[in-house]
PDB file of C-alpha atoms in Angstrom:
ATOM      1  CA  MET A   1     -15.569   0.665 -13.532  1.00  0.00           C
ATOM      2  CA  ASP A   2     -19.173  -0.476 -13.493  1.00  0.00           C
ATOM      3  CA  GLU A   3     -19.714  -0.366  -9.726  1.00  0.00           C
ATOM      4  CA  VAL A   4     -20.823   2.466  -7.457  1.00  0.00           C
ATOM      5  CA  ALA A   5     -17.962   4.125  -5.585  1.00  0.00           C
ATOM      6  CA  ILE A   6     -18.679   4.930  -1.938  1.00  0.00           C
ATOM      7  CA  ASP A   7     -15.221   6.257  -0.990  1.00  0.00           C
ATOM      8  CA  VAL A   8     -12.642   8.203  -2.961  1.00  0.00           C
ATOM      9  CA  TYR A   9      -9.044   8.751  -1.847  1.00  0.00           C
ATOM     10  CA  CYS A  10      -6.885  11.311  -3.625  1.00  0.00           C
ATOM     11  CA  GLY A  11      -3.119  11.473  -3.567  1.00  0.00           C
ATOM     12  CA  MET A  12      -0.771  13.946  -5.172  1.00  0.00           C
ATOM     13  CA  ASP A  13      -1.043  12.262  -8.583  1.00  0.00           C
ATOM     14  CA  SER A  14      -3.338   9.263  -8.178  1.00  0.00           C
ATOM     15  CA  THR A  15      -6.867   8.377  -7.079  1.00  0.00           C
ATOM     16  CA  VAL A  16      -8.419   5.279  -5.502  1.00  0.00           C
ATOM     17  CA  PHE A  17     -12.107   4.350  -5.518  1.00  0.00           C
ATOM     18  CA  ILE A  18     -13.675   1.859  -3.097  1.00  0.00           C
ATOM     19  CA  THR A  19     -17.005   0.409  -4.199  1.00  0.00           C
ATOM     20  CA  GLU A  20     -20.047  -0.737  -2.244  1.00  0.00           C
ATOM     21  CA  MET A  21     -18.702  -4.279  -2.532  1.00  0.00           C
ATOM     22  CA  GLY A  22     -15.330  -3.253  -1.069  1.00  0.00           C
ATOM     23  CA  ARG A  23     -13.534  -3.642  -4.396  1.00  0.00           C
ATOM     24  CA  VAL A  24     -10.763  -1.195  -5.223  1.00  0.00           C
ATOM     25  CA  PHE A  25     -10.034   0.664  -8.452  1.00  0.00           C
ATOM     26  CA  ALA A  26      -7.186   3.093  -9.051  1.00  0.00           C
ATOM     27  CA  CYS A  27      -6.003   5.542 -11.677  1.00  0.00           C
ATOM     28  CA  GLY A  28      -3.209   8.051 -12.073  1.00  0.00           C
ATOM     29  CA  ASN A  29       0.536   7.711 -11.621  1.00  0.00           C
ATOM     30  CA  ASN A  30       1.593   4.121 -10.978  1.00  0.00           C
ATOM     31  CA  ALA A  31       5.374   4.648 -10.817  1.00  0.00           C
ATOM     32  CA  ASP A  32       6.952   1.725  -8.914  1.00  0.00           C
ATOM     33  CA  ASN A  33       3.466   0.124  -8.896  1.00  0.00           C
ATOM     34  CA  LYS A  34       2.513   2.555  -6.118  1.00  0.00           C
ATOM     35  CA  ILE A  35      -1.221   2.105  -6.691  1.00  0.00           C
ATOM     36  CA  GLY A  36      -1.015  -1.605  -7.477  1.00  0.00           C
ATOM     37  CA  ILE A  37      -2.333  -1.697 -11.035  1.00  0.00           C
ATOM     38  CA  ASN A  38       0.579  -3.554 -12.649  1.00  0.00           C
ATOM     39  CA  LYS A  39      -0.474  -6.642 -14.527  1.00  0.00           C
ATOM     40  CA  ARG A  40       0.193  -9.990 -12.892  1.00  0.00           C
ATOM     41  CA  GLU A  41       3.061 -11.991 -14.283  1.00  0.00           C
ATOM     42  CA  THR A  42       3.310 -15.747 -14.502  1.00  0.00           C
ATOM     43  CA  PHE A  43       6.721 -17.387 -14.273  1.00  0.00           C
ATOM     44  CA  ILE A  44       6.901 -17.632 -18.072  1.00  0.00           C
ATOM     45  CA  MET A  45       5.984 -13.956 -18.418  1.00  0.00           C
ATOM     46  CA  GLN A  46       8.705 -13.045 -15.932  1.00  0.00           C
ATOM     47  CA  MET A  47      11.250 -15.028 -17.967  1.00  0.00           C
ATOM     48  CA  LYS A  48      10.154 -13.281 -21.188  1.00  0.00           C
ATOM     49  CA  LYS A  49      10.514  -9.961 -19.423  1.00  0.00           C
ATOM     50  CA  LEU A  50      14.070 -10.821 -18.418  1.00  0.00           C
ATOM     51  CA  LEU A  51      15.034 -12.143 -21.842  1.00  0.00           C
ATOM     52  CA  ASN A  52      13.194  -9.675 -24.065  1.00  0.00           C
ATOM     53  CA  LYS A  53      13.057  -6.637 -21.819  1.00  0.00           C
ATOM     54  CA  HIS A  54       9.280  -6.887 -22.168  1.00  0.00           C
ATOM     55  CA  HIS A  55       7.713  -4.812 -19.413  1.00  0.00           C
ATOM     56  CA  LEU A  56       4.231  -5.311 -18.053  1.00  0.00           C
ATOM     57  CA  GLN A  57       4.216  -2.214 -15.901  1.00  0.00           C
ATOM     58  CA  VAL A  58       1.309   0.165 -16.171  1.00  0.00           C
ATOM     59  CA  PRO A  59       3.009   3.526 -15.550  1.00  0.00           C
ATOM     60  CA  TYR A  60      -0.141   5.647 -15.734  1.00  0.00           C
ATOM     61  CA  SER A  61      -3.840   5.148 -16.293  1.00  0.00           C
ATOM     62  CA  ILE A  62      -6.541   7.743 -16.835  1.00  0.00           C
ATOM     63  CA  ASN A  63      -9.218   5.068 -16.433  1.00  0.00           C
ATOM     64  CA  PRO A  64      -9.809   3.373 -13.071  1.00  0.00           C
ATOM     65  CA  LEU A  65      -8.363  -0.149 -13.126  1.00  0.00           C
ATOM     66  CA  PRO A  66      -8.981  -2.884 -10.539  1.00  0.00           C
ATOM     67  CA  ILE A  67      -6.214  -3.593  -8.046  1.00  0.00           C
ATOM     68  CA  LYS A  68      -6.140  -7.340  -8.626  1.00  0.00           C
ATOM     69  CA  ASP A  69      -3.941  -8.182  -5.623  1.00  0.00           C
ATOM     70  CA  LEU A  70      -6.769  -6.924  -3.399  1.00  0.00           C
ATOM     71  CA  GLY A  71      -9.546  -8.685  -5.316  1.00  0.00           C
ATOM     72  CA  LYS A  72     -10.502 -11.213  -2.654  1.00  0.00           C
ATOM     73  CA  HIS A  73     -10.523  -8.669   0.179  1.00  0.00           C
ATOM     74  CA  ARG A  74     -13.057  -6.072   1.259  1.00  0.00           C
ATOM     75  CA  ILE A  75     -11.126  -2.803   1.684  1.00  0.00           C
ATOM     76  CA  ILE A  76     -12.221  -0.374   4.418  1.00  0.00           C
ATOM     77  CA  ASP A  77      -9.424   2.227   4.408  1.00  0.00           C
ATOM     78  CA  CYS A  78      -6.694   3.492   2.130  1.00  0.00           C
ATOM     79  CA  SER A  79      -3.961   6.111   2.068  1.00  0.00           C
ATOM     80  CA  LEU A  80      -1.863   7.396  -0.816  1.00  0.00           C
ATOM     81  CA  GLY A  81       1.653   8.646  -0.174  1.00  0.00           C
ATOM     82  CA  SER A  82       3.823  10.230  -2.837  1.00  0.00           C
ATOM     83  CA  THR A  83       5.701   6.968  -3.553  1.00  0.00           C
ATOM     84  CA  HIS A  84       3.566   4.236  -1.979  1.00  0.00           C
ATOM     85  CA  SER A  85       0.066   3.340  -0.814  1.00  0.00           C
ATOM     86  CA  ALA A  86      -1.510   1.302   1.974  1.00  0.00           C
ATOM     87  CA  PHE A  87      -4.820  -0.563   2.105  1.00  0.00           C
ATOM     88  CA  LEU A  88      -6.666  -1.963   5.123  1.00  0.00           C
ATOM     89  CA  THR A  89      -8.956  -4.977   4.763  1.00  0.00           C
ATOM     90  CA  GLU A  90     -12.099  -5.617   6.766  1.00  0.00           C
ATOM     91  CA  THR A  91     -10.276  -8.471   8.536  1.00  0.00           C
ATOM     92  CA  GLY A  92      -7.379  -6.232   9.608  1.00  0.00           C
ATOM     93  CA  LEU A  93      -4.737  -7.072   7.005  1.00  0.00           C
ATOM     94  CA  VAL A  94      -2.578  -4.211   5.710  1.00  0.00           C
ATOM     95  CA  TYR A  95      -1.342  -4.320   2.108  1.00  0.00           C
ATOM     96  CA  THR A  96       1.225  -1.876   0.759  1.00  0.00           C
ATOM     97  CA  PHE A  97       2.394  -1.103  -2.780  1.00  0.00           C
ATOM     98  CA  GLY A  98       5.083   1.062  -4.324  1.00  0.00           C
ATOM     99  CA  ARG A  99       8.614   2.201  -3.671  1.00  0.00           C
ATOM    100  CA  ASN A 100      10.331   0.685  -0.649  1.00  0.00           C
ATOM    101  CA  ASN A 101      13.633   2.577  -0.564  1.00  0.00           C
ATOM    102  CA  HIS A 102      13.079   3.669   3.051  1.00  0.00           C
ATOM    103  CA  GLY A 103      11.229   0.589   4.311  1.00  0.00           C
ATOM    104  CA  GLN A 104       7.886   2.367   3.946  1.00  0.00           C
ATOM    105  CA  LEU A 105       6.146  -0.838   2.805  1.00  0.00           C
ATOM    106  CA  GLY A 106       6.642  -2.569   6.164  1.00  0.00           C
ATOM    107  CA  SER A 107       8.403  -5.602   4.703  1.00  0.00           C
ATOM    108  CA  GLY A 108      11.237  -5.479   7.241  1.00  0.00           C
ATOM    109  CA  ASN A 109      13.782  -4.223   4.704  1.00  0.00           C
ATOM    110  CA  ALA A 110      14.208  -1.634   1.957  1.00  0.00           C
ATOM    111  CA  LEU A 111      14.340  -4.040  -1.001  1.00  0.00           C
ATOM    112  CA  PRO A 112      12.280  -3.213  -4.120  1.00  0.00           C
ATOM    113  CA  ARG A 113       8.925  -4.997  -4.462  1.00  0.00           C
ATOM    114  CA  GLU A 114       7.118  -5.748  -7.699  1.00  0.00           C
ATOM    115  CA  MET A 115       3.822  -6.737  -6.102  1.00  0.00           C
ATOM    116  CA  ALA A 116       1.843  -6.152  -2.918  1.00  0.00           C
ATOM    117  CA  VAL A 117       3.395  -6.545   0.521  1.00  0.00           C
ATOM    118  CA  VAL A 118       1.269  -7.992   3.318  1.00  0.00           C
ATOM    119  CA  VAL A 119       2.521  -6.283   6.475  1.00  0.00           C
ATOM    120  CA  LYS A 120       3.291  -8.832   9.192  1.00  0.00           C
ATOM    121  CA  GLY A 121       3.924  -8.427  12.900  1.00  0.00           C
ATOM    122  CA  LEU A 122       1.102  -6.007  13.673  1.00  0.00           C
ATOM    123  CA  LYS A 123      -0.227  -6.384  17.209  1.00  0.00           C
ATOM    124  CA  ASN A 124      -3.886  -5.548  17.765  1.00  0.00           C
ATOM    125  CA  LYS A 125      -6.372  -5.102  14.913  1.00  0.00           C
ATOM    126  CA  PRO A 126      -5.627  -2.130  12.632  1.00  0.00           C
ATOM    127  CA  ILE A 127      -8.474   0.344  12.098  1.00  0.00           C
ATOM    128  CA  MET A 128      -6.772   3.046  10.016  1.00  0.00           C
ATOM    129  CA  VAL A 129      -3.777   3.500   7.686  1.00  0.00           C
ATOM    130  CA  THR A 130      -1.925   6.681   6.753  1.00  0.00           C
ATOM    131  CA  CYS A 131       1.002   7.229   4.394  1.00  0.00           C
ATOM    132  CA  SER A 132       3.361  10.174   4.498  1.00  0.00           C
ATOM    133  CA  GLU A 133       6.067  10.728   1.907  1.00  0.00           C
ATOM    134  CA  LEU A 134       8.407   8.011   3.226  1.00  0.00           C
ATOM    135  CA  ALA A 135       6.581   6.374   6.132  1.00  0.00           C
ATOM    136  CA  THR A 136       3.416   4.453   6.974  1.00  0.00           C
ATOM    137  CA  VAL A 137       1.385   4.628  10.195  1.00  0.00           C
ATOM    138  CA  VAL A 138      -1.316   2.161  11.274  1.00  0.00           C
ATOM    139  CA  ALA A 139      -3.676   2.934  14.167  1.00  0.00           C
ATOM    140  CA  THR A 140      -5.219   0.006  16.072  1.00  0.00           C
ATOM    141  CA  GLU A 141      -8.468  -0.613  17.907  1.00  0.00           C
ATOM    142  CA  CYS A 142      -6.550  -0.429  21.211  1.00  0.00           C
ATOM    143  CA  ASN A 143      -5.361   3.152  20.615  1.00  0.00           C
ATOM    144  CA  THR A 144      -1.863   1.961  19.749  1.00  0.00           C
ATOM    145  CA  PHE A 145      -0.060   2.529  16.508  1.00  0.00           C
ATOM    146  CA  HIS A 146       2.624   1.002  14.327  1.00  0.00           C
ATOM    147  CA  ILE A 147       5.015   3.139  12.320  1.00  0.00           C
ATOM    148  CA  TRP A 148       7.676   2.212   9.784  1.00  0.00           C
ATOM    149  CA  GLY A 149       9.727   3.895   7.084  1.00  0.00           C
ATOM    150  CA  SER A 150      11.822   7.037   7.247  1.00  0.00           C
ATOM    151  CA  ARG A 151      11.267  10.571   8.475  1.00  0.00           C
ATOM    152  CA  PRO A 152       7.905   9.859  10.059  1.00  0.00           C
ATOM    153  CA  ILE A 153       5.392  12.667  10.255  1.00  0.00           C
ATOM    154  CA  ILE A 154       5.346  12.285  14.037  1.00  0.00           C
ATOM    155  CA  GLN A 155       8.242  14.197  15.560  1.00  0.00           C
ATOM    156  CA  SER A 156       8.746  12.545  18.929  1.00  0.00           C
ATOM    157  CA  PRO A 157      10.968   9.867  20.462  1.00  0.00           C
ATOM    158  CA  LEU A 158       9.025   7.447  18.245  1.00  0.00           C
ATOM    159  CA  SER A 159      10.619   9.007  15.163  1.00  0.00           C
ATOM    160  CA  THR A 160      13.666   6.852  15.840  1.00  0.00           C
ATOM    161  CA  LEU A 161      11.723   3.753  14.750  1.00  0.00           C
ATOM    162  CA  LEU A 162      13.030   3.700  11.206  1.00  0.00           C
ATOM    163  CA  SER A 163      13.927   0.070  10.618  1.00  0.00           C
ATOM    164  CA  GLY A 164      11.287  -0.689   7.990  1.00  0.00           C
ATOM    165  CA  GLN A 165       9.853  -3.277  10.383  1.00  0.00           C
ATOM    166  CA  PRO A 166       6.482  -2.396  11.958  1.00  0.00           C
ATOM    167  CA  THR A 167       6.919  -1.340  15.564  1.00  0.00           C
ATOM    168  CA  ASP A 168       4.105  -0.804  18.030  1.00  0.00           C
ATOM    169  CA  LYS A 169       3.800   1.795  20.758  1.00  0.00           C
ATOM    170  CA  GLY A 170       1.053   2.103  23.320  1.00  0.00           C
ATOM    171  CA  TYR A 171      -0.862  -0.347  25.443  1.00  0.00           C
ATOM    172  CA  CYS A 172      -4.091  -2.272  25.124  1.00  0.00           C
TER     173      CYS A 172
END
């Protein structure tokens, strides 16, 4: 990493660095691609992987590696859960990586994902992301929030929103 880091986010077993240019680098445990440093695969590479059991996963890195799926975006916030991570772009997009067994990636289901998920259906511009063990919460500029996944950290009537599909509560 040859850029100056201005923000550092630490998870239980991984670390993310955001540079002055808004680029993102990560190191540590990348099980289930939870910090997004798996190598990109072309169609031919995917076929070789299926036929030869050739894996391109990067399970762990002690050196910070760029998160290529976020390369064209300026990242302003990040959160690292134990099995997944979430990134917020300057334009208000939310990207998630990692395990999705409880719908914590916000894809609308609990199917495994090899690459980044762009969370859709968010109302109002997100300003902050937070990951718990099995859930993700996004706060918006209108003091509303979206929550998805399982066993949310908020214990209230909203904890019944476990579909894996982002749901908003509050008013703007």
